[in-house]
Coordinates of C-alpha atoms in Angstrom, one line a residue:
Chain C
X1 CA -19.9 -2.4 27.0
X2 CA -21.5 -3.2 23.5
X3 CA -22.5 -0.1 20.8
X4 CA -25.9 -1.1 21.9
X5 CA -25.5 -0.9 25.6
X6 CA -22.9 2.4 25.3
X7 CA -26.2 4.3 22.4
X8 CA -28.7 3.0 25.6
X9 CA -26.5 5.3 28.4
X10 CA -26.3 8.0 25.8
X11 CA -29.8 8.3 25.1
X12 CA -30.5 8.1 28.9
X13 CA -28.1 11.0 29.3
X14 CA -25.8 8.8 31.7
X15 CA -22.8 9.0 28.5
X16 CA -21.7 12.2 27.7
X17 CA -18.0 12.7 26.5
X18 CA -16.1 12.0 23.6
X19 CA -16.5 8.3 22.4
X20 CA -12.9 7.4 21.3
X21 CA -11.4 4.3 23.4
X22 CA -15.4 2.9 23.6
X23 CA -16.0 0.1 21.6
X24 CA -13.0 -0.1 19.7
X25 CA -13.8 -3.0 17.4
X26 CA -17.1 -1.3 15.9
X27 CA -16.7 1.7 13.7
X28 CA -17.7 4.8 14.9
X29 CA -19.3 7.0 12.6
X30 CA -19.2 10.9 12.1
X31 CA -23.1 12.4 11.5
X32 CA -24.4 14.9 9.1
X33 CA -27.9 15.6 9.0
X34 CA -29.6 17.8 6.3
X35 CA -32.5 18.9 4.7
X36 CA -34.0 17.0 1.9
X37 CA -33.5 20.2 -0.8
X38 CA -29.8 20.5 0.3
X39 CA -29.2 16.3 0.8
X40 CA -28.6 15.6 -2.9
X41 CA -26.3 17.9 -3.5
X42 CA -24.4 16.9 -0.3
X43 CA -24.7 13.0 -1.7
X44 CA -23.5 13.6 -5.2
X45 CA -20.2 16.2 -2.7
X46 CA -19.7 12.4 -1.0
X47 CA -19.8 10.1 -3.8
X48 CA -17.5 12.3 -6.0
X49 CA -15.5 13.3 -3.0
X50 CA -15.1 9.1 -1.1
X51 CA -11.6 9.5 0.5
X52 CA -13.1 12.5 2.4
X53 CA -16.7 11.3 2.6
X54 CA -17.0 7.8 2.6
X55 CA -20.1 7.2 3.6
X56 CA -21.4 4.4 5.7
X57 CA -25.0 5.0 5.1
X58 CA -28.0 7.4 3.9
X59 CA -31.3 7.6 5.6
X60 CA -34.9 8.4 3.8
X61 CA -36.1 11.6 4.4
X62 CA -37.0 11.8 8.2
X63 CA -35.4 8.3 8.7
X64 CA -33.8 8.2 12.3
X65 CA -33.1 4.8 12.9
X66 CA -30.6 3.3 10.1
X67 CA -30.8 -0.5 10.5
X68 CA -27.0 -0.6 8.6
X69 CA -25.6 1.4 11.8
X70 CA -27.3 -0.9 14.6
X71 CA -30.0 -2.2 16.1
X72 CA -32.4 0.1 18.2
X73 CA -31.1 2.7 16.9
X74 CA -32.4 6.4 17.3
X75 CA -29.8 9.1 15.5
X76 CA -32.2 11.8 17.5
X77 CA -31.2 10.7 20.9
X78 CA -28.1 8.2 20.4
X79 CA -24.8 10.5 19.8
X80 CA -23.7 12.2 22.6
X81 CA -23.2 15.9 21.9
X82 CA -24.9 17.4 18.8
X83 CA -24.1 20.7 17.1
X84 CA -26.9 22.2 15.2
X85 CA -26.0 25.1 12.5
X86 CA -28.2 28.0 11.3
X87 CA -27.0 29.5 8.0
X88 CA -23.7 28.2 8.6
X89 CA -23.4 29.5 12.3
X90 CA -23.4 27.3 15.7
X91 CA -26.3 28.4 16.8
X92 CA -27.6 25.2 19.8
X93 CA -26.2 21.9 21.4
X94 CA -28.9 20.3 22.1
X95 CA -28.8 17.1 24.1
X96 CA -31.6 15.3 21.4
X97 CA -33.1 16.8 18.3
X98 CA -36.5 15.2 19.5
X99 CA -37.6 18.8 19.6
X100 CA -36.5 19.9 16.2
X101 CA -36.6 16.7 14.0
X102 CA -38.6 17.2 10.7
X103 CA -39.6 14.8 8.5
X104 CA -37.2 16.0 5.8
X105 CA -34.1 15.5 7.7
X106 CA -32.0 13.0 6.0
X107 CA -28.8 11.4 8.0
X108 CA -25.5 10.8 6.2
X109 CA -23.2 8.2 8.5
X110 CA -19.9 9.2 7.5
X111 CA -16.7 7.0 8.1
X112 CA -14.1 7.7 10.8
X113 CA -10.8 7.3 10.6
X114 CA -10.8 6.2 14.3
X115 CA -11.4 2.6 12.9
X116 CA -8.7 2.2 10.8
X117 CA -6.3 3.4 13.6
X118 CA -7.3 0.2 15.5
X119 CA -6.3 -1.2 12.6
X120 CA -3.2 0.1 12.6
X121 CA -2.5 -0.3 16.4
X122 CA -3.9 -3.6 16.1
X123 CA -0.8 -4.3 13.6
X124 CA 1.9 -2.7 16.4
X125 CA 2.2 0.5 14.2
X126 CA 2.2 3.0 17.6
X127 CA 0.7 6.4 16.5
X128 CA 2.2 8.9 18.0
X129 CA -0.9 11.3 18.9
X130 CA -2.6 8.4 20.9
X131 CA 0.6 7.6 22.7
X132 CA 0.4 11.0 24.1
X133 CA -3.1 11.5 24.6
X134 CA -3.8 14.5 21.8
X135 CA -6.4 15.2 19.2
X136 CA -4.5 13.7 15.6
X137 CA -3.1 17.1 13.9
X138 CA -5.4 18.3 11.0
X139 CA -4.7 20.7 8.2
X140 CA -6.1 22.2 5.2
X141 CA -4.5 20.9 2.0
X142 CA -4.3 22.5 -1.3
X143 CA -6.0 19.4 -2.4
X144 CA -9.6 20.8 -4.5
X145 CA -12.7 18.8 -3.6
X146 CA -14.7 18.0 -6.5
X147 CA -17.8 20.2 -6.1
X148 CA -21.6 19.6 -6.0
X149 CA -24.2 22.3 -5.4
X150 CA -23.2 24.4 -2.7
X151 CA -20.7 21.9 -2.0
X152 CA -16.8 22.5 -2.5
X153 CA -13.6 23.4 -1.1
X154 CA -10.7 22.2 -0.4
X155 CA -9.5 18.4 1.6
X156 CA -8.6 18.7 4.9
X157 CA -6.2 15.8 6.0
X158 CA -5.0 14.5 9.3
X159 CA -1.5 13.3 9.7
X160 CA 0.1 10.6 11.2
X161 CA 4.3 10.1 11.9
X162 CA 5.8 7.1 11.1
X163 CA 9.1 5.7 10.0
X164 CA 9.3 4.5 6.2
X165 CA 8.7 0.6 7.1
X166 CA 5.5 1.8 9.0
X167 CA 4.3 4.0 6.7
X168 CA 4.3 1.1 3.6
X169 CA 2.3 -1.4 6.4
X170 CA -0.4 1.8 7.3
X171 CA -0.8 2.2 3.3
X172 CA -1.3 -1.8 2.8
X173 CA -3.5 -1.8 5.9
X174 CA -6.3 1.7 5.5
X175 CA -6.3 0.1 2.2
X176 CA -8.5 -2.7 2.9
X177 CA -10.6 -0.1 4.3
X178 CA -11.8 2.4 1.7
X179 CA -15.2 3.0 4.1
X180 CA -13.1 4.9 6.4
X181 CA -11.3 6.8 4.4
X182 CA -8.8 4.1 2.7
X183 CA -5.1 4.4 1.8
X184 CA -3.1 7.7 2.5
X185 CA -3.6 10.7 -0.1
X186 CA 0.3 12.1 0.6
X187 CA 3.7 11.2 2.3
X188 CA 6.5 13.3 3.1
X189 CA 6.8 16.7 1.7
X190 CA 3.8 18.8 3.4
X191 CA 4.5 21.8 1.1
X192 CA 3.5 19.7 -2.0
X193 CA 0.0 19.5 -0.6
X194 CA 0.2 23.2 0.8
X195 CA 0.9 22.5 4.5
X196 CA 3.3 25.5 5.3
X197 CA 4.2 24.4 9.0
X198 CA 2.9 20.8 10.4
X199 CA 3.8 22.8 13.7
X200 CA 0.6 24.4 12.8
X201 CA -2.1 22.2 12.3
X202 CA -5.5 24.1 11.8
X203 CA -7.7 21.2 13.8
X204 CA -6.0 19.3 16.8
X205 CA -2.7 18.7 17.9
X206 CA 0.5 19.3 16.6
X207 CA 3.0 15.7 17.3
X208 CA 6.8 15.9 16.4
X209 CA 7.8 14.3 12.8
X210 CA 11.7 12.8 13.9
X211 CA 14.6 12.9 11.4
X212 CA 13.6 9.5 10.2
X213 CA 10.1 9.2 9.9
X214 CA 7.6 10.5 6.8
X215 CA 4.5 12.6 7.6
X216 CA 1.8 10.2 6.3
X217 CA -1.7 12.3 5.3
X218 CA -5.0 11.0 5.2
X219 CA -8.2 12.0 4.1
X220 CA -10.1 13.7 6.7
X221 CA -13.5 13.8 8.3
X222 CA -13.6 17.4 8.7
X223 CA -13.8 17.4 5.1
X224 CA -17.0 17.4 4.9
X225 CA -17.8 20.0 8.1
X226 CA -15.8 22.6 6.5
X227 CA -17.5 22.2 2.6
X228 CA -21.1 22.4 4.8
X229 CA -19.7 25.5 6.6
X230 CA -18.7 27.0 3.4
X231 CA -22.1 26.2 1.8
X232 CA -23.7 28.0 4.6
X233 CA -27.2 26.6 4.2
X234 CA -30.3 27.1 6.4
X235 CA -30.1 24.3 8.8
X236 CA -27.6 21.7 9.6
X237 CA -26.9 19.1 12.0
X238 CA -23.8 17.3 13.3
X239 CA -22.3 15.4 15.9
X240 CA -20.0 17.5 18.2
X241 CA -16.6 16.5 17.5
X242 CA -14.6 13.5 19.1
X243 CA -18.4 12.6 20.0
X244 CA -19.0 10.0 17.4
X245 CA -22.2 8.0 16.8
X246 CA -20.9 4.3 17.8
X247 CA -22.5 1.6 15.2
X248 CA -22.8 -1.8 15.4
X249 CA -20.4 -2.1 12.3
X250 CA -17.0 -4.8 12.9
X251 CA -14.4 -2.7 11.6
X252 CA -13.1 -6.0 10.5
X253 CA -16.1 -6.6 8.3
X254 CA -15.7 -3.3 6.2
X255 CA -12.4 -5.3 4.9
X256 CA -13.1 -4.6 1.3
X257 CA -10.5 -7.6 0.8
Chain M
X1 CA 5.6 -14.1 -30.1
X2 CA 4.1 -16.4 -27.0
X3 CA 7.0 -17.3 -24.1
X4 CA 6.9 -20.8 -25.7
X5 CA 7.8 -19.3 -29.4
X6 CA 10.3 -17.3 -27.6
X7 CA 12.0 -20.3 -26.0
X8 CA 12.1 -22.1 -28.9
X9 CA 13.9 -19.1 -30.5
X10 CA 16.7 -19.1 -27.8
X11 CA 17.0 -23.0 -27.8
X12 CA 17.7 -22.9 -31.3
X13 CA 20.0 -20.3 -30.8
X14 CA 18.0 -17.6 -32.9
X15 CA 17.5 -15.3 -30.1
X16 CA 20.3 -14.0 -28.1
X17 CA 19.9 -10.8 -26.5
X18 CA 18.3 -8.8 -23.1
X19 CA 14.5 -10.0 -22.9
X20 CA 13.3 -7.2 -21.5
X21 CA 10.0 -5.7 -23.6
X22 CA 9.4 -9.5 -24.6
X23 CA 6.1 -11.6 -23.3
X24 CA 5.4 -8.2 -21.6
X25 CA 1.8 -10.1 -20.1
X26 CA 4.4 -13.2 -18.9
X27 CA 6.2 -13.4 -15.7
X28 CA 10.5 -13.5 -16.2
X29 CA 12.3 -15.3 -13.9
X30 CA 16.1 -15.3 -12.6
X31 CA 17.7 -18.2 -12.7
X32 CA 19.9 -20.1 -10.1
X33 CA 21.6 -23.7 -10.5
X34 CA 22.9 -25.3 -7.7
X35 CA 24.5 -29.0 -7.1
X36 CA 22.4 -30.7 -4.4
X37 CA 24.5 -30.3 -1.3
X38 CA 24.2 -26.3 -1.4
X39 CA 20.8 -26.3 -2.6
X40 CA 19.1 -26.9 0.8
X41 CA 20.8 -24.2 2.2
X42 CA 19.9 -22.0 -0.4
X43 CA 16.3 -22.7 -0.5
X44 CA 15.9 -21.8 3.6
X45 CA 17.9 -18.3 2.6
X46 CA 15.2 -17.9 -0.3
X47 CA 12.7 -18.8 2.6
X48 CA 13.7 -16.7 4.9
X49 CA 14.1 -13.6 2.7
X50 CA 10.9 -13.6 0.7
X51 CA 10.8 -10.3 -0.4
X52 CA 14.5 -10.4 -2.5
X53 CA 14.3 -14.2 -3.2
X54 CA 10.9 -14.9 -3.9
X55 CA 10.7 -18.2 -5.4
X56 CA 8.2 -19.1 -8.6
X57 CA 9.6 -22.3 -8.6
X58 CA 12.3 -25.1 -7.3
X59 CA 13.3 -28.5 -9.0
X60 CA 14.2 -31.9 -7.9
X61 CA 18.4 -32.7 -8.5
X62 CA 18.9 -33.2 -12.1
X63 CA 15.0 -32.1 -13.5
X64 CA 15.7 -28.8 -16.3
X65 CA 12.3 -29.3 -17.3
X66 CA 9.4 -27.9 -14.5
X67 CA 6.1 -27.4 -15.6
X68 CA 5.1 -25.2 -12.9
X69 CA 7.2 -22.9 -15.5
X70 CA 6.2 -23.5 -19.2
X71 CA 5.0 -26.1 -21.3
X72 CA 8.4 -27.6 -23.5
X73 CA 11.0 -26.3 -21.6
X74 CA 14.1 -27.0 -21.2
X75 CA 16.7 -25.0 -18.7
X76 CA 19.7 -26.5 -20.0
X77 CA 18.9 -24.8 -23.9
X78 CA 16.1 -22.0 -23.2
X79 CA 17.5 -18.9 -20.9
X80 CA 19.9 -16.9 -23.7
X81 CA 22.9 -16.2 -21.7
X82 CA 24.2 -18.3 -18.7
X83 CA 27.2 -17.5 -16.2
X84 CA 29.0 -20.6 -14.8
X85 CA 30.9 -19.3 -11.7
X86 CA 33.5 -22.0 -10.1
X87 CA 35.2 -20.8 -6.8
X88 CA 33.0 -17.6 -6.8
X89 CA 34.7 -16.6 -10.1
X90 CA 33.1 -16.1 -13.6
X91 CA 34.3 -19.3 -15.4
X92 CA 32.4 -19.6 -18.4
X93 CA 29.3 -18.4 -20.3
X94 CA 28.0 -21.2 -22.3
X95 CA 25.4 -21.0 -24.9
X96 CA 23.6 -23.8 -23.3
X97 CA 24.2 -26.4 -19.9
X98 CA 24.1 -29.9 -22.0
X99 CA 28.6 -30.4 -21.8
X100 CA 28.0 -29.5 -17.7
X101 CA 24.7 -30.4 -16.7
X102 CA 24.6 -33.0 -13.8
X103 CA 22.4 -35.3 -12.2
X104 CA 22.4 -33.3 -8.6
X105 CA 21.9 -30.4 -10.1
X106 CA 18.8 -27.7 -8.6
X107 CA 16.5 -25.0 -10.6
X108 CA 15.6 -22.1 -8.8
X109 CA 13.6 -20.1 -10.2
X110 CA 13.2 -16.7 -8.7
X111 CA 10.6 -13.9 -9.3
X112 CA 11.5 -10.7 -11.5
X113 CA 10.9 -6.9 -11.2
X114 CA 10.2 -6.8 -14.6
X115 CA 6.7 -8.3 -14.1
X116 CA 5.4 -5.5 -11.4
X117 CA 6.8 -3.0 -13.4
X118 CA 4.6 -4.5 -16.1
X119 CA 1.8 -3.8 -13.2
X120 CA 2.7 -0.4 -12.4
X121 CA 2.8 0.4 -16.3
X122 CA -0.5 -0.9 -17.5
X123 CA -1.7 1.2 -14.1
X124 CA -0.3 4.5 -15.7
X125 CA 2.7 4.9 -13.2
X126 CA 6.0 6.2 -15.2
X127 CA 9.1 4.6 -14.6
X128 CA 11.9 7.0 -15.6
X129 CA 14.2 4.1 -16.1
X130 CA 11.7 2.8 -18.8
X131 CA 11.5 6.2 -20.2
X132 CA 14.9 6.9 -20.6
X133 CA 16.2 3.0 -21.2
X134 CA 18.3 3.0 -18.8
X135 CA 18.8 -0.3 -16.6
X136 CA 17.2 0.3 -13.0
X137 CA 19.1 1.6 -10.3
X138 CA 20.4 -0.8 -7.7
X139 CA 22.0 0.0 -4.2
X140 CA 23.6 -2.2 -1.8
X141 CA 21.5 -1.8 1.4
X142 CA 22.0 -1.8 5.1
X143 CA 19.3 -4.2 5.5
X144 CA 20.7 -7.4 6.8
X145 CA 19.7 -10.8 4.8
X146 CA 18.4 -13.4 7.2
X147 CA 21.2 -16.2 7.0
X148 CA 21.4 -19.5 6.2
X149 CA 24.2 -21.6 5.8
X150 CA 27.0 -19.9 3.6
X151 CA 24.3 -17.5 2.7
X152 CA 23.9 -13.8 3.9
X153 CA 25.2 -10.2 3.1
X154 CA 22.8 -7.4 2.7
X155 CA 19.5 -6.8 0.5
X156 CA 20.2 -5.2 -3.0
X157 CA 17.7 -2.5 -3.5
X158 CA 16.5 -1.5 -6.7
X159 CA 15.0 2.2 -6.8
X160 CA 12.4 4.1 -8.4
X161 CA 11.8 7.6 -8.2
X162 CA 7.5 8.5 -7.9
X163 CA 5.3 11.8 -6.4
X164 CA 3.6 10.9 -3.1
X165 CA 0.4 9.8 -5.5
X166 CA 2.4 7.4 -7.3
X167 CA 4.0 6.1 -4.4
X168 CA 0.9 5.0 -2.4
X169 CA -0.8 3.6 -5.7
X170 CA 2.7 1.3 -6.8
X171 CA 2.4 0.4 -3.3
X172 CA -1.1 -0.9 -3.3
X173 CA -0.2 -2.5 -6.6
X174 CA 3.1 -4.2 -6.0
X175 CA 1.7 -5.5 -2.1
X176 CA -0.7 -7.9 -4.3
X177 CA 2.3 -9.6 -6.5
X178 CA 4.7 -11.0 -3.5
X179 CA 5.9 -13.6 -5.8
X180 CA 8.0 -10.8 -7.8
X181 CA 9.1 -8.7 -4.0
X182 CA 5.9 -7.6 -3.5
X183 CA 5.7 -4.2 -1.5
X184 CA 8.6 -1.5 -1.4
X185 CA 11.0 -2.3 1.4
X186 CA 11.9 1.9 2.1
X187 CA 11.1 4.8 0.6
X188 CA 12.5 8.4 1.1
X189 CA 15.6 8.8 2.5
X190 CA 17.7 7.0 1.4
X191 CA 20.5 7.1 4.6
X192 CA 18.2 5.3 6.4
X193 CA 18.7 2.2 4.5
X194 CA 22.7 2.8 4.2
X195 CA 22.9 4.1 0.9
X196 CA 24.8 7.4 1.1
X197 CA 24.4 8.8 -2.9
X198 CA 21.6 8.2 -4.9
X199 CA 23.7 9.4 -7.5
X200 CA 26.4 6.4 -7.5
X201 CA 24.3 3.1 -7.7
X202 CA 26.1 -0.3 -7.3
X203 CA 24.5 -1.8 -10.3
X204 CA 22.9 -0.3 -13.1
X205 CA 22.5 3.3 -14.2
X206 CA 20.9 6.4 -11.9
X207 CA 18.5 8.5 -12.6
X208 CA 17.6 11.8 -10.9
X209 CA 14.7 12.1 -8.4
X210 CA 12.7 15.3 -8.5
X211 CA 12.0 17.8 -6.0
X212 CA 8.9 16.7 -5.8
X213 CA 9.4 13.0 -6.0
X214 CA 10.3 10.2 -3.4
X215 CA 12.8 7.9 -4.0
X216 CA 11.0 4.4 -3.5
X217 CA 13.4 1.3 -2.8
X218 CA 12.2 -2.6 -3.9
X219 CA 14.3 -5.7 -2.7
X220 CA 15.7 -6.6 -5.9
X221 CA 16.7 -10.3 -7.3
X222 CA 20.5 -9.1 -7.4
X223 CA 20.1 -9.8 -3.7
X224 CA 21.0 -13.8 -4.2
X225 CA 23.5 -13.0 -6.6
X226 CA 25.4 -11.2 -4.1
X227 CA 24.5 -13.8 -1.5
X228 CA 26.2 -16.5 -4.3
X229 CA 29.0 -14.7 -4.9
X230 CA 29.9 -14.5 -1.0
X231 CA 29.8 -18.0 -0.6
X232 CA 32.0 -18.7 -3.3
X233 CA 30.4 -22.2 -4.0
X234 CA 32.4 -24.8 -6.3
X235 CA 29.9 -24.3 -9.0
X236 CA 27.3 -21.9 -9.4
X237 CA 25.0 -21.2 -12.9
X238 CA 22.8 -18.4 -13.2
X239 CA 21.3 -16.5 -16.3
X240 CA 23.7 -13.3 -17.3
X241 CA 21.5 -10.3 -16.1
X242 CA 19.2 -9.1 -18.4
X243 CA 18.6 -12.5 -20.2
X244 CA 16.4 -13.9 -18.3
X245 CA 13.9 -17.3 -18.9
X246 CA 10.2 -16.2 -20.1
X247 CA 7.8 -18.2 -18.6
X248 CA 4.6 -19.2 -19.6
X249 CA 2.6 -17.5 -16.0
X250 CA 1.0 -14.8 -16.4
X251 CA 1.8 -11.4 -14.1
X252 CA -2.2 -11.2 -13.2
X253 CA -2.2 -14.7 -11.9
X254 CA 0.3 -14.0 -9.5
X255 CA -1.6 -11.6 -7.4
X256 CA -2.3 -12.6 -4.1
X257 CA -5.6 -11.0 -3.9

């Protein structure tokens, strides 16, 4: 199945589940849709803030189909579970935003680090939360964000095992790829970051660390969810979680070199 | 003082001390002279161990003068201190080769820590060695050499103690110079690589990692030494550590991307 022909079944409602394992040489992308009055702010939060927020691509306002993501593309209909807030609250899951699209939305296509993990299995580096079938383990750092607006807080990371060998390959690797979310911002100790317990991740899974491997930290994707939660504003729209818009993007052409 | 000036220094016996903090913007090289009939052999260990014999350059029996090197140079007069080991034992340490040089004689020259340090310097990493002049800590690994010929033993690590931040950056920076070992071979613990006291190195002096700091482990050009000394070859000529030949490359040109 191509991006195309997998965006097709979603908008046709025949696609609805989580999108990792589909199309695993295109980069999938998380979505953040916002008013025009809050989407600057949000801009200047992702260009000041890339390892969190690298951003794939801005829309105009009321833009819904983003030639840079894919062809045919419509970012109303095309991701398959969408989570609309009101002042900061979940408040629908609508199947498309046909019925509340404005011509002020503007869409922010944010990197995912499910492409550089291809990457990385691709190079025979076995991460351990694929290998048993869990959500990667997530926690809030002590790390600030550089604020814009309404936009602040504090990085959330994800965190991968690996044994020292491993971990130098994964850091030479994600850095070729600074559009989804580059090189690693910490190794080893979690307390210097202000992880108490990686037993006790705050999103996902937790996955055992052995005697000889580092806990390897990368910028996260839910970066950016919790700084728009914390900003609380009037209306904002996402894609559900693990239900990524799929683009027409090679992961292998966002090789920066 | 350009490596040229320098040279001419040392060949005219003017100059006869570590060059370390010389030519800081030119690559340093070890030195290794073999007769002919252990030179192939050496050249497939060099091969097959890139990372702790990465080679800059290699002569044709009997040539002390490669381009590929410097302009006017001279290996018999222009490196100022040489070891001549016979049997595997310290013989002699002439103040240049002219009385011993022979006809089947082989230049190897071999790549230097002293240029990615050089790197990680002008990138606003500290090295605590630097700070403190001390010589940089060296451990005898666990990590087997790849063997050829007479040739083996275990990698000589050198070791630099860096926060998380530091760690990632010097090994972004050091992956893009392999001619001078490239990318960190371990880092954290250091058991792992059979080194059982950070405190006692096998060559050079320690210095103390933090709390917050990993201990970060290069392959390190002592690695052939060792490999030398094990075969206990009928006539071996190196530089004495520390003196080593300045050439005329600059660091930035070696990086491979």
């Amino acid at each position: 199945m191509t991006p195309l022909e997998l965006r097709h079944q979603v908008r046709s409602g025949q696609f609805r589940q989580p999108t990792s394992g589909y199309c695993g040489a295109y980069a999938q992308a998380n979505l953040v849709i916002l008013p025009q009055a809050q989407a600057d702010d949000f801009l200047r939060f992702c260009q000041r803030n890339p390892r969190a927020c690298p951003l794939l691509a801005v829309g105009e306002p009321g833009q819904w189909n983003l030639a840079a993501l894919g062809a045919d593309m419509d970012l109303r209909s095309d991701v398959p579970g969408y989570n609309v807030y009101r002042a900061g609250q979940l408040s629908a899951q609508p199947l498309t935003l046909h019925e509340i699209w404005r011509d002020d939305l503007v869409v922010f296509a944010i990197g995912c680090s499910f492409s550089f993990e291809q990457m990385l299995m691709d190079a025979g580096i076995a991460l351990r939360h694929v290998e048993q079938c869990k959500n990667v383990a997530m926690y809030r750092s002590n790390i600030p964000n550089i604020a814009a607006g309404p936009f602040g807080g504090n990085m959330v990371v994800s965190m991968r095992p690996m044994k020292a060998r491993d971990a130098i390959r994964a850091i030479q690797i994600t850095s070729r790829f600074p559009a989804v979310h580059g090189a690693p911002v910490h190794l080893g100790d979690p307390a210097l970051i202000g992880i108490a317990d990686l037993d006790q991740p705050d999103y996902g899974d937790a996955v055992a660390v052995a005697a000889d491997e580092l806990p390897v930290f990368w910028a996260c994707g839910v970066t950016p969810q919790e700084a728009l939660r914390g900003a609380a504003l009037p209306l904002v729209i996402t894609h559900q979680p693990g239900y990524m818009l799929v683009t027409d993007i090679p992961n292998a052409s966002l090789a920066a070199f």
